[in-house]
GROMACS .gro file of C-alpha atoms in nm:
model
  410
    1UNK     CA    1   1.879  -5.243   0.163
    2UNK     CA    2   1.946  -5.014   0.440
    3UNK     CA    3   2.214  -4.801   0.263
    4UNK     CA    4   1.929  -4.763  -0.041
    5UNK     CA    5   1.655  -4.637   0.237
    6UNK     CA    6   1.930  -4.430   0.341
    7UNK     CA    7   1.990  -4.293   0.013
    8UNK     CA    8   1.668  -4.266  -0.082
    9UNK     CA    9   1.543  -4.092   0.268
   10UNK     CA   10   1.850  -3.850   0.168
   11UNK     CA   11   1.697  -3.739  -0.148
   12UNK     CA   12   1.393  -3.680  -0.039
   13UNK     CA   13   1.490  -3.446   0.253
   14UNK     CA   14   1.725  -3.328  -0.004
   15UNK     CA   15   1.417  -3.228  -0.303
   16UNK     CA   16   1.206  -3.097  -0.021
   17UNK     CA   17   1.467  -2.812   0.141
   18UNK     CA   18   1.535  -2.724  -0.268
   19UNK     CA   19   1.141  -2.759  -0.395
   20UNK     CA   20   0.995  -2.554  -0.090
   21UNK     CA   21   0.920  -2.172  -0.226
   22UNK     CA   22   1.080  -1.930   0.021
   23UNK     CA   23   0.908  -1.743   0.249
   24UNK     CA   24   0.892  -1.357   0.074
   25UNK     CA   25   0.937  -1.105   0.349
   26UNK     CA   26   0.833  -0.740   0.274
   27UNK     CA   27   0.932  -0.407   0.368
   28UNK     CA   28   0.758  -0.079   0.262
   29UNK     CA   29   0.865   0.249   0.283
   30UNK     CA   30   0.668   0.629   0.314
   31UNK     CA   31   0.908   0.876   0.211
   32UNK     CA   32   0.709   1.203   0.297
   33UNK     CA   33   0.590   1.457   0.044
   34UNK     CA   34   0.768   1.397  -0.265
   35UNK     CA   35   0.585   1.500  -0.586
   36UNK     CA   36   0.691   1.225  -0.902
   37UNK     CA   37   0.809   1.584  -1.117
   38UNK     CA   38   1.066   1.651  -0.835
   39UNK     CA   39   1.185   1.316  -0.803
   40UNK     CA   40   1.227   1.310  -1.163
   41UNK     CA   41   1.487   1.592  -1.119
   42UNK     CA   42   1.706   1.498  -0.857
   43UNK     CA   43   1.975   1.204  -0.851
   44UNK     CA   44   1.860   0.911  -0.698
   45UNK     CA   45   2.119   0.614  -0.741
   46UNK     CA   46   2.035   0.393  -0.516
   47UNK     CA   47   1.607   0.449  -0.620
   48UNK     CA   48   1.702   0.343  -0.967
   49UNK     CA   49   1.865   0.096  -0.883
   50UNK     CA   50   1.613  -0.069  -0.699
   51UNK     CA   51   1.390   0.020  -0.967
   52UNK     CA   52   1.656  -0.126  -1.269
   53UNK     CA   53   1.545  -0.476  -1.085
   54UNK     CA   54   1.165  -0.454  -1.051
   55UNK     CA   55   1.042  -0.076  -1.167
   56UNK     CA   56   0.973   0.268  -1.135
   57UNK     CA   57   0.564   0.403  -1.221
   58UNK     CA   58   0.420   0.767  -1.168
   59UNK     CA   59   0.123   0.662  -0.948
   60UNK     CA   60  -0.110   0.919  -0.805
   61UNK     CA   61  -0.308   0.946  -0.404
   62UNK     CA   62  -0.593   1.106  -0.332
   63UNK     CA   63  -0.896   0.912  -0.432
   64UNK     CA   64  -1.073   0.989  -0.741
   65UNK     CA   65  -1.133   1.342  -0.771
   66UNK     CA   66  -1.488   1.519  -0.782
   67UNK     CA   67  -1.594   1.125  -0.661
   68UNK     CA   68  -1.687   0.950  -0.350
   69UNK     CA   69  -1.401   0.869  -0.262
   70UNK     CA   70  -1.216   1.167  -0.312
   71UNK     CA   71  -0.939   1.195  -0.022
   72UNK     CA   72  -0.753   1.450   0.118
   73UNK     CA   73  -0.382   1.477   0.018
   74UNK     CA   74  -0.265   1.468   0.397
   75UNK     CA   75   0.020   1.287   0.551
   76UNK     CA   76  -0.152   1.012   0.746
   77UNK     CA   77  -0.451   0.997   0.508
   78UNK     CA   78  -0.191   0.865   0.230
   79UNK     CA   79  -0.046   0.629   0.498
   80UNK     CA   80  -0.411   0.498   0.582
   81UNK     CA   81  -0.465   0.441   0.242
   82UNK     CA   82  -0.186   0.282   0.185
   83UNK     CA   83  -0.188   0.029   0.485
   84UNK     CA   84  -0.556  -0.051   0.455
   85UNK     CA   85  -0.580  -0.068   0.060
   86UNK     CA   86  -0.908   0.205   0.060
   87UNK     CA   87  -0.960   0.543   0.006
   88UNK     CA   88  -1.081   0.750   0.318
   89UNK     CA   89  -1.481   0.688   0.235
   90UNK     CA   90  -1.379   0.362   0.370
   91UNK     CA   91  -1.105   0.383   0.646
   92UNK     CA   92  -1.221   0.737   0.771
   93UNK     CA   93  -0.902   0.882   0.835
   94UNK     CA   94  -0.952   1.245   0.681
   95UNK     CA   95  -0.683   1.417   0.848
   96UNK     CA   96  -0.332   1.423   1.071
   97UNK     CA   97  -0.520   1.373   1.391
   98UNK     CA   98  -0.655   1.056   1.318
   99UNK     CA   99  -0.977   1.122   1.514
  100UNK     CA  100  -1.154   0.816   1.436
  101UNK     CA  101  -1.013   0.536   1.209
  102UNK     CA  102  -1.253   0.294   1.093
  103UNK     CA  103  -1.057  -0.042   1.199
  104UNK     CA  104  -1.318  -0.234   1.002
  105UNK     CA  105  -1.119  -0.169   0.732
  106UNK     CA  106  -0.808  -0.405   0.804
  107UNK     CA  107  -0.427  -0.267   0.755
  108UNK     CA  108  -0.161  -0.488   0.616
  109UNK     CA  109  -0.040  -0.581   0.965
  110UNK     CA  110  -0.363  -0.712   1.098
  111UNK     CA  111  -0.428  -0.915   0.811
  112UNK     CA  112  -0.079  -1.073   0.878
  113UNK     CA  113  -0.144  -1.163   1.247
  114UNK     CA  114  -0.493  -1.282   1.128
  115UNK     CA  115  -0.398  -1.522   0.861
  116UNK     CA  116  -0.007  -1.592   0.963
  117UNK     CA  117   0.090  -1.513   1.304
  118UNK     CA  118   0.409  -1.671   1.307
  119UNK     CA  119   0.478  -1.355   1.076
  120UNK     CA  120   0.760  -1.122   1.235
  121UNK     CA  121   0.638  -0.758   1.232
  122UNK     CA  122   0.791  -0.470   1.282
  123UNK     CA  123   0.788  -0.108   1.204
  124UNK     CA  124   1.030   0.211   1.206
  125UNK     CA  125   0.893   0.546   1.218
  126UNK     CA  126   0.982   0.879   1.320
  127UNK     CA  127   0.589   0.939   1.436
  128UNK     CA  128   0.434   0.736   1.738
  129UNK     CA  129   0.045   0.733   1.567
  130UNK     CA  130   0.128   0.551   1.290
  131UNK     CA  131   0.194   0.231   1.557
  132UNK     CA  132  -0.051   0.342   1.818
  133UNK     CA  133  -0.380   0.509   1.575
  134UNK     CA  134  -0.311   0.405   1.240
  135UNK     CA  135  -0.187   0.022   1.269
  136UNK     CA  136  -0.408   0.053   1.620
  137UNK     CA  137  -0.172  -0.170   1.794
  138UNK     CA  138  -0.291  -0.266   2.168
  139UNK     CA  139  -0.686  -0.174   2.090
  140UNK     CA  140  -0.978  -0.331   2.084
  141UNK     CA  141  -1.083  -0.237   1.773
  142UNK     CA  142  -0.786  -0.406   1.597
  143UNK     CA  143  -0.821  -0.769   1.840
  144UNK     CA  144  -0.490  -0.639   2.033
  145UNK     CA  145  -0.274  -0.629   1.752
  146UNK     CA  146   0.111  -0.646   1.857
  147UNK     CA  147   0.361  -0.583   1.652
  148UNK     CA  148   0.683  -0.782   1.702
  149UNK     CA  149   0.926  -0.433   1.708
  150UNK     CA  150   0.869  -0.118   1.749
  151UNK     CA  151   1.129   0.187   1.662
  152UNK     CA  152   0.934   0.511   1.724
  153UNK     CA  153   0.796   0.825   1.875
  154UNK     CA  154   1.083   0.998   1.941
  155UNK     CA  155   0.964   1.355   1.776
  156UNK     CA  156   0.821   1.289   2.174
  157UNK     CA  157   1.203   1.302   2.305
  158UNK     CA  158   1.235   1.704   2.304
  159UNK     CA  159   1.563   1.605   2.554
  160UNK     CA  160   1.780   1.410   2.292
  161UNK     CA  161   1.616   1.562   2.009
  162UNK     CA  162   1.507   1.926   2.108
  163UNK     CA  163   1.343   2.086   1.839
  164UNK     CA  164   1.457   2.359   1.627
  165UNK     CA  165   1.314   2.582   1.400
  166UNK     CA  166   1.492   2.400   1.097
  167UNK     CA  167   1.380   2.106   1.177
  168UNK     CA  168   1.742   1.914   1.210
  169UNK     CA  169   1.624   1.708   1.454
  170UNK     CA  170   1.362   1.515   1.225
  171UNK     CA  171   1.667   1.473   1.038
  172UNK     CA  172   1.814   1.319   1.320
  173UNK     CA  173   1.546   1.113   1.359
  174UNK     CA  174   1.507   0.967   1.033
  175UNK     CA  175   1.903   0.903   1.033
  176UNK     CA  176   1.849   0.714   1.363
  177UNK     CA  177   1.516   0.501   1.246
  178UNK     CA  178   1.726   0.418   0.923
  179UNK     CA  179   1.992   0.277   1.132
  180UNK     CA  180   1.756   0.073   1.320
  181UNK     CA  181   1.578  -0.032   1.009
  182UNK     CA  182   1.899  -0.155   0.858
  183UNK     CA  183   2.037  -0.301   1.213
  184UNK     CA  184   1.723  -0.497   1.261
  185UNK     CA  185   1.645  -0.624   0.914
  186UNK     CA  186   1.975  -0.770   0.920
  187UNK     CA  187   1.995  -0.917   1.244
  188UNK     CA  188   1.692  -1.011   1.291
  189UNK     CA  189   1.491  -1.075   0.944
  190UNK     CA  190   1.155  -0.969   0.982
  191UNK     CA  191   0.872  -1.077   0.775
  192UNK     CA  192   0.711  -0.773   0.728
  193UNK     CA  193   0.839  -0.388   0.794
  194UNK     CA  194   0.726  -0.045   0.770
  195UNK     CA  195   0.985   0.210   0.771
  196UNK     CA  196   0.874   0.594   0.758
  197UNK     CA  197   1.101   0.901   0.671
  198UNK     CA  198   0.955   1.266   0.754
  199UNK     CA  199   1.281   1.501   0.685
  200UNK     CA  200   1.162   1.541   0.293
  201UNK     CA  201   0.828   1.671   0.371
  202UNK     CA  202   1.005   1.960   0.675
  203UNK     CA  203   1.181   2.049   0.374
  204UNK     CA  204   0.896   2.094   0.130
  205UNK     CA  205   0.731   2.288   0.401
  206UNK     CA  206   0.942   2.490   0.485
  207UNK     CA  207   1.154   2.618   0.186
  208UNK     CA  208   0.908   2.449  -0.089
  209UNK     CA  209   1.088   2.401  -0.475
  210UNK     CA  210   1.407   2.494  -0.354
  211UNK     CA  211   1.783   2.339  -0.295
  212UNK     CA  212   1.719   2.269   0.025
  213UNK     CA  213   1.410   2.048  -0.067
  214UNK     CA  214   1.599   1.862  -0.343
  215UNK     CA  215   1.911   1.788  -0.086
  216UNK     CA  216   1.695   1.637   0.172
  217UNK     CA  217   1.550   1.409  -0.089
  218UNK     CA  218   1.916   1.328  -0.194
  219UNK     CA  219   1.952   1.225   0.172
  220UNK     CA  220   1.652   1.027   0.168
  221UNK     CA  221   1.813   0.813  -0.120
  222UNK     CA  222   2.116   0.788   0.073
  223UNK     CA  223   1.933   0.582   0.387
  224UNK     CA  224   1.686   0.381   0.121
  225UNK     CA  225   2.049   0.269  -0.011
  226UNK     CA  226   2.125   0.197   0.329
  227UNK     CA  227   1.820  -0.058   0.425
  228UNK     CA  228   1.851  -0.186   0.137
  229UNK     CA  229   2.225  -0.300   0.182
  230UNK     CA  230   2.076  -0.483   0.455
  231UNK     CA  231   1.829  -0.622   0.277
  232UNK     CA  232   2.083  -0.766   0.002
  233UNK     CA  233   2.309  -0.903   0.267
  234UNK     CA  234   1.996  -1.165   0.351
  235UNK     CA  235   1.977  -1.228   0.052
  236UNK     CA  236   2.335  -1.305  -0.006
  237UNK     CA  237   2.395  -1.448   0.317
  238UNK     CA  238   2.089  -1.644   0.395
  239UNK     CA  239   1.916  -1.703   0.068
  240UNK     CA  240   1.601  -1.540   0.154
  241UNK     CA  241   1.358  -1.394  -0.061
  242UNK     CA  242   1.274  -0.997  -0.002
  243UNK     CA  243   1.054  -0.742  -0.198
  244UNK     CA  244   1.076  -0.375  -0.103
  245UNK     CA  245   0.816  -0.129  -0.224
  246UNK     CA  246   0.902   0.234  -0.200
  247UNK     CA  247   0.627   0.547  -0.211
  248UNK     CA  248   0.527   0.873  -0.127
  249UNK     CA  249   0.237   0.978   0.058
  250UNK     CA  250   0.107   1.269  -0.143
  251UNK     CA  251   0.293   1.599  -0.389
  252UNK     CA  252   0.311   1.948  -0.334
  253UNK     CA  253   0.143   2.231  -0.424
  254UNK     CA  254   0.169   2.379  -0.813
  255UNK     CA  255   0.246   2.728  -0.639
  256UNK     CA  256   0.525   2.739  -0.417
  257UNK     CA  257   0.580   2.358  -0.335
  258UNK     CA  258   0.521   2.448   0.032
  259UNK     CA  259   0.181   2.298   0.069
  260UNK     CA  260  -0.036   1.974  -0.011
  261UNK     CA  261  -0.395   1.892   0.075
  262UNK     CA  262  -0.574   1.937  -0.226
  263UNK     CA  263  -0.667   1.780  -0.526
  264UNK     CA  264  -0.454   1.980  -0.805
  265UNK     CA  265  -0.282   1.742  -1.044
  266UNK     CA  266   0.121   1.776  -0.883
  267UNK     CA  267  -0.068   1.729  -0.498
  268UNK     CA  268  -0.263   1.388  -0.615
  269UNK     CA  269   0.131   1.307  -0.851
  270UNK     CA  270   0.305   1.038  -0.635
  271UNK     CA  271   0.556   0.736  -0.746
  272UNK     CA  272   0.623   0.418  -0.679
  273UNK     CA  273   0.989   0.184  -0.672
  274UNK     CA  274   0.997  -0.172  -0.612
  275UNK     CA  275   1.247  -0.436  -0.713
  276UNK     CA  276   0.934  -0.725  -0.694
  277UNK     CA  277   0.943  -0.949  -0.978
  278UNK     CA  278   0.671  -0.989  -1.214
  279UNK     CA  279   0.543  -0.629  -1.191
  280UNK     CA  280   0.216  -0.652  -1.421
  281UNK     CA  281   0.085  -0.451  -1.746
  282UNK     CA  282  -0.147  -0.245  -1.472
  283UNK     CA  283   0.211  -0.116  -1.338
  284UNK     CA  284   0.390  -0.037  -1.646
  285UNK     CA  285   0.147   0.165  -1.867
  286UNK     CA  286  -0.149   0.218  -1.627
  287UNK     CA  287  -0.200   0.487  -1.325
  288UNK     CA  288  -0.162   0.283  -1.013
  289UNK     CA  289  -0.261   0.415  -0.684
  290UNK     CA  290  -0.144   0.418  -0.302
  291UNK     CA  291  -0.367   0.132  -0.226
  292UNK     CA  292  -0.259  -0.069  -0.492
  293UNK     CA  293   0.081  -0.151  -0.300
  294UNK     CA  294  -0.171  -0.312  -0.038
  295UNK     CA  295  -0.308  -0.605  -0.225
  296UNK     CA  296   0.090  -0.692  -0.417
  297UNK     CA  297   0.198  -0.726  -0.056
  298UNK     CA  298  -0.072  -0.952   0.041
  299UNK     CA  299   0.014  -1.170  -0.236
  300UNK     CA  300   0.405  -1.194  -0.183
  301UNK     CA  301   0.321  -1.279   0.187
  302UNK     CA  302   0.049  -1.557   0.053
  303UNK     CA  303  -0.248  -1.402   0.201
  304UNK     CA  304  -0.556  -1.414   0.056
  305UNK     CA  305  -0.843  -1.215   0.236
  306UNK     CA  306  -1.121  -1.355   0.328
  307UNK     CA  307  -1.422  -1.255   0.024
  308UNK     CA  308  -1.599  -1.034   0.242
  309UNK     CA  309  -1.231  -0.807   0.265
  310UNK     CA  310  -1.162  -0.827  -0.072
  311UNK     CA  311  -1.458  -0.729  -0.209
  312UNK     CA  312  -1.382  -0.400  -0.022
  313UNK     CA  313  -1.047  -0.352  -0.096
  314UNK     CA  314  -0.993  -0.046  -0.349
  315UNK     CA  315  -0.664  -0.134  -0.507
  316UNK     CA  316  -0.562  -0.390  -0.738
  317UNK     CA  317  -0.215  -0.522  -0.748
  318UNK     CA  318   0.038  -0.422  -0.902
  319UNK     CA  319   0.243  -0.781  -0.970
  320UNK     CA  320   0.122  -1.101  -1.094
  321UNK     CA  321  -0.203  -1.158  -1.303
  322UNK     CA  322  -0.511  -0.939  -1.278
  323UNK     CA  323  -0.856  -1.052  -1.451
  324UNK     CA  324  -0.979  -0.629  -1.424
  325UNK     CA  325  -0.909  -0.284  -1.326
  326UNK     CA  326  -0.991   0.059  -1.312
  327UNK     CA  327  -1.360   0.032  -1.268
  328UNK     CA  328  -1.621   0.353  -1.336
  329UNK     CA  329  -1.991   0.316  -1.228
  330UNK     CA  330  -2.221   0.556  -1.349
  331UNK     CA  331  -2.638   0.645  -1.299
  332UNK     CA  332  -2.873   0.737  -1.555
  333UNK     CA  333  -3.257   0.713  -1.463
  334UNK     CA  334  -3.254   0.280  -1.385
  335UNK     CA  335  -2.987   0.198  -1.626
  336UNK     CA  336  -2.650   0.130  -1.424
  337UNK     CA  337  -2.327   0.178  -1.640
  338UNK     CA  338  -1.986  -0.050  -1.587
  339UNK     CA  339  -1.677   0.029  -1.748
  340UNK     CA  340  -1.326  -0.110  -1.665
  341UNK     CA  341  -1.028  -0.216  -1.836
  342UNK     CA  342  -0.978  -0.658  -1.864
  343UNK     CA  343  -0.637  -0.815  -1.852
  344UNK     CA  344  -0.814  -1.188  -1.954
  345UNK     CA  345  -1.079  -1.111  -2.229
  346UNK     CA  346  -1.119  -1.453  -2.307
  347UNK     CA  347  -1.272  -1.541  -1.952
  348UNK     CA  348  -1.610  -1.475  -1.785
  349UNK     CA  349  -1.630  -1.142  -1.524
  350UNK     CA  350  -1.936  -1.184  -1.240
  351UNK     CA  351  -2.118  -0.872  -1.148
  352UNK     CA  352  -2.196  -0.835  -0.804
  353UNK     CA  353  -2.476  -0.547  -0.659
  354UNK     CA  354  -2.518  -0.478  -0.297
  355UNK     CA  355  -2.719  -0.191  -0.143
  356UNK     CA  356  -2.627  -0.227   0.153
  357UNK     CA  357  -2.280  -0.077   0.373
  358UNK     CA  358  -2.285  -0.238   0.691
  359UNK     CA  359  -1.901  -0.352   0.657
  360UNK     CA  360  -1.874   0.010   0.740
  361UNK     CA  361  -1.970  -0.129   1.112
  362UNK     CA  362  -1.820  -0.498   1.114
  363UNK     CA  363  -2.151  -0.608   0.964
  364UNK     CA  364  -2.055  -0.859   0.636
  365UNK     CA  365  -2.305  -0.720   0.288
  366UNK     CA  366  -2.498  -0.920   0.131
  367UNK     CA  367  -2.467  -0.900  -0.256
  368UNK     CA  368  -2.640  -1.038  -0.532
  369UNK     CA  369  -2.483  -1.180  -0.867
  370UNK     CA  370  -2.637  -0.994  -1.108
  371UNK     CA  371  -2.469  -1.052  -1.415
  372UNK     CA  372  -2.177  -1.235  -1.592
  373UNK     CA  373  -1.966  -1.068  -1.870
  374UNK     CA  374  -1.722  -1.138  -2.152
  375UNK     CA  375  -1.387  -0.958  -1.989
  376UNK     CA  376  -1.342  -0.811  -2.330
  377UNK     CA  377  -1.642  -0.615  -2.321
  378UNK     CA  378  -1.552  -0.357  -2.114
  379UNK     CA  379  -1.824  -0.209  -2.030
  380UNK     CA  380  -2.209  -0.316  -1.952
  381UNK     CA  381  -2.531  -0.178  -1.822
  382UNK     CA  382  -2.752  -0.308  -1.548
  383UNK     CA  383  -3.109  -0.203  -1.465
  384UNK     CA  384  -3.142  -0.119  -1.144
  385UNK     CA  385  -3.563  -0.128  -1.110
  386UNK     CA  386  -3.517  -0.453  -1.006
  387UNK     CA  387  -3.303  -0.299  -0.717
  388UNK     CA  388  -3.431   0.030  -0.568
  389UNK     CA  389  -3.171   0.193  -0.340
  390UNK     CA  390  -2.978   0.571  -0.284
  391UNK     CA  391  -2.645   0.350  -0.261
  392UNK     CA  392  -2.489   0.107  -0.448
  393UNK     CA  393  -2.162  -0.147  -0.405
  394UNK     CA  394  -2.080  -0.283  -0.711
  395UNK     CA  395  -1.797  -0.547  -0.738
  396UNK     CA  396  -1.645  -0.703  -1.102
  397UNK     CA  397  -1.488  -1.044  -1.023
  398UNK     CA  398  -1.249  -1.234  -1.204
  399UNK     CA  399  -1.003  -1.480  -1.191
  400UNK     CA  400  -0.730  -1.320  -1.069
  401UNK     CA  401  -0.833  -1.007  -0.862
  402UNK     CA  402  -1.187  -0.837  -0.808
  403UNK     CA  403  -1.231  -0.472  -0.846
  404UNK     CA  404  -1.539  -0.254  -0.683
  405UNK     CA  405  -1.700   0.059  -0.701
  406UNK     CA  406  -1.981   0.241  -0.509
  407UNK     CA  407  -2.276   0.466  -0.644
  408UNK     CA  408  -2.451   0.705  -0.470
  409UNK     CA  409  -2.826   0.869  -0.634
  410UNK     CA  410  -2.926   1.191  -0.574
   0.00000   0.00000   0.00000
């Protein structure tokens, strides 16, 4: 009897360790300033490889265009819109000196520390504000947030890295956070990373479509294959489970390639790589956008915001299922139009209506369900007499995901 409790105690721990799903740890990427046309062009082995295992999309930044929520085509407004999932109507980050980010609006690191703390963080980045404005580590505003690592700010260091009018020493830089990237993710296995490359974007700058442009990209390949080497050998060595996604934070100019800001069609042209499995129908033959990486992360790290969040979140993911996407509110005298594209027309969508925006200040809206839909509609009007208001928040929620959209009367 004892040897068959034995056995049987055996087993069990035994089913457990082999049943448990493992923990999926994340690391993202901002290669600067790398319109999807050039990419295209240049040799990237170790990018399609990556992307031979998950995928490779054209995606696109910059809000939607002539719209409220049109956003510049800046630096740290792509990375903003990336970490937090919105466009800058929402986290208020409009240019590269950060003057007032609206923290209401929550960034992929503070909804790990919020809903799993035990979460390692870390990030690697050749500029100091993405840890210290963007993320918002130490503030008030973001309930102290700490990251677990920190490899940055040393454009600061003008002693190891004095800096020249080629910019070599960003390339220094980037060759030194790559290192650390790759060091650290294999040593230490963090649950959730940021690494951010600059030397592409010097390059863009300052020579635009050129040689020089396309080597430094070639480059940037060279240390993506380099983290990710790290990231196989944890895989290989440790049987863990790892999901990098890989972007850009805005194009170039249609001119010379030198500048980016605007809203031209190669400025808003972006890209994204991933090896994630089950990369979804909204990934392979829709548009996705820079906040769209936001809400596949939360899902491989098993957090699910809160209602009040999601409903403000902008992107939609791009893996697993989605119930609806890509929705377009419009105003005609009372009648409100809806269109979107459904991914589950056989199930019910809810319309939600708020006129209120007090999320904007940490203040939760309060919205009314107004309507339910057949997902394979597609579209559907609402009259709004019942609602006066300048401003609307409308949300479409499924099964799987919710999408919103705001309208704003003249």
């Amino acid at each position: 009897m004892k040897l068959y409790i034995l056995i049987l105690i055996s087993f069990i721990s035994y089913s457990n360790l082999f049943g448990q799903k493992l923990n999926t740890k994340i690391v993202f990427v901002i290669v600067d300033g790398i319109s999807a046309d050039v990419l295209d062009k240049i040799e990237t082995p170790n990018l399609d490889a990556i992307a031979k295992k998950g995928g490779y999309t054209r995606a696109y930044v910059g809000g939607a265009k002539d719209g409220y929520s049109e956003t510049p085509t800046i630096s740290a407004v792509g990375y903003n819109s990336l970490l937090t999932g919105t466009w800058a109507n929402k986290h208020n980050v409009w240019g590269n000196s950060i003057k007032d980010p609206n923290y209401n609006y929550w960034t992929v690191f503070r909804y790990a520390k919020e809903n799993r703390p035990e979460l390692k963080t870390a990030i690697f980045s050749t500029w100091l504000d993405n840890r210290t404005k963007l993320i918002g580590e130490g503030l008030p505003q973001t309930n102290y947030l700490k990251l677990n690592h920190h490899f940055d700010g040393f454009e600061l260091d003008t002693l190891n890295f004095p800096h020249d009018e080629d910019r070599l020493y960003i390339h220094k830089i980037d060759e030194m956070v790559t290192d650390e990237a790759a060091r650290y993710i294999k040593d230490e296995s963090p649950d959730l990373s940021w690494v951010y490359l600059e030397y592409t974007d010097d390059m863009g700058h300052r020579y635009g479509d050129s040689e020089q442009f396309h080597y430094a990209i070639a480059i940037m390949d060279n240390q993506i294959g380099r983290i990710y080497k790290a990231i196989d050998f944890r895989r290989k060595e440790f049987g863990e489970d790892w999901q990098i996604f890989i972007t850009t934070d805005h194009g170039r100019d249609k001119e010379t390639g030198k500048g980016h800001g605007g809203q031209s069609d190669r400025e808003r042209l972006t890209w994204i790589v991933t090896d994630a499995d089950g990369i979804n129908d909204y990934f392979k033959n829709g548009t996705p956008g820079i906040v769209d990486i936001l809400p596949a992360m939360l899902r491989s790290l098993e957090i699910g915001p809160e209602r009040s969040r999601e409903f403000e979140i902008d992107g939609v993911s791009i893996t697993g299922p989605l119930s609806v996407s890509d929705l377009k509110a419009s105003i005609q005298g009372t009648d409100l139009t809806l269109n979107w594209k459904s991914y589950n027309r056989d199930k019910k969508l809810k319309v939600y209506l708020s006129t209120e925006n007090g999320f904007k200040n940490g203040i939760y809206d309060h919205y009314k369900l107004v309507k339910k839909v057949k997902g394979n509609s597609n579209s559907t009007k609402i009259d709004l007499s019942k609602y006066p208001s300048s401003f609307y928040k409308i949300v479409i929620e499924g099964k799987h995901n919710s999408t919103n959209a705001w309208v704003i009367s003249k």
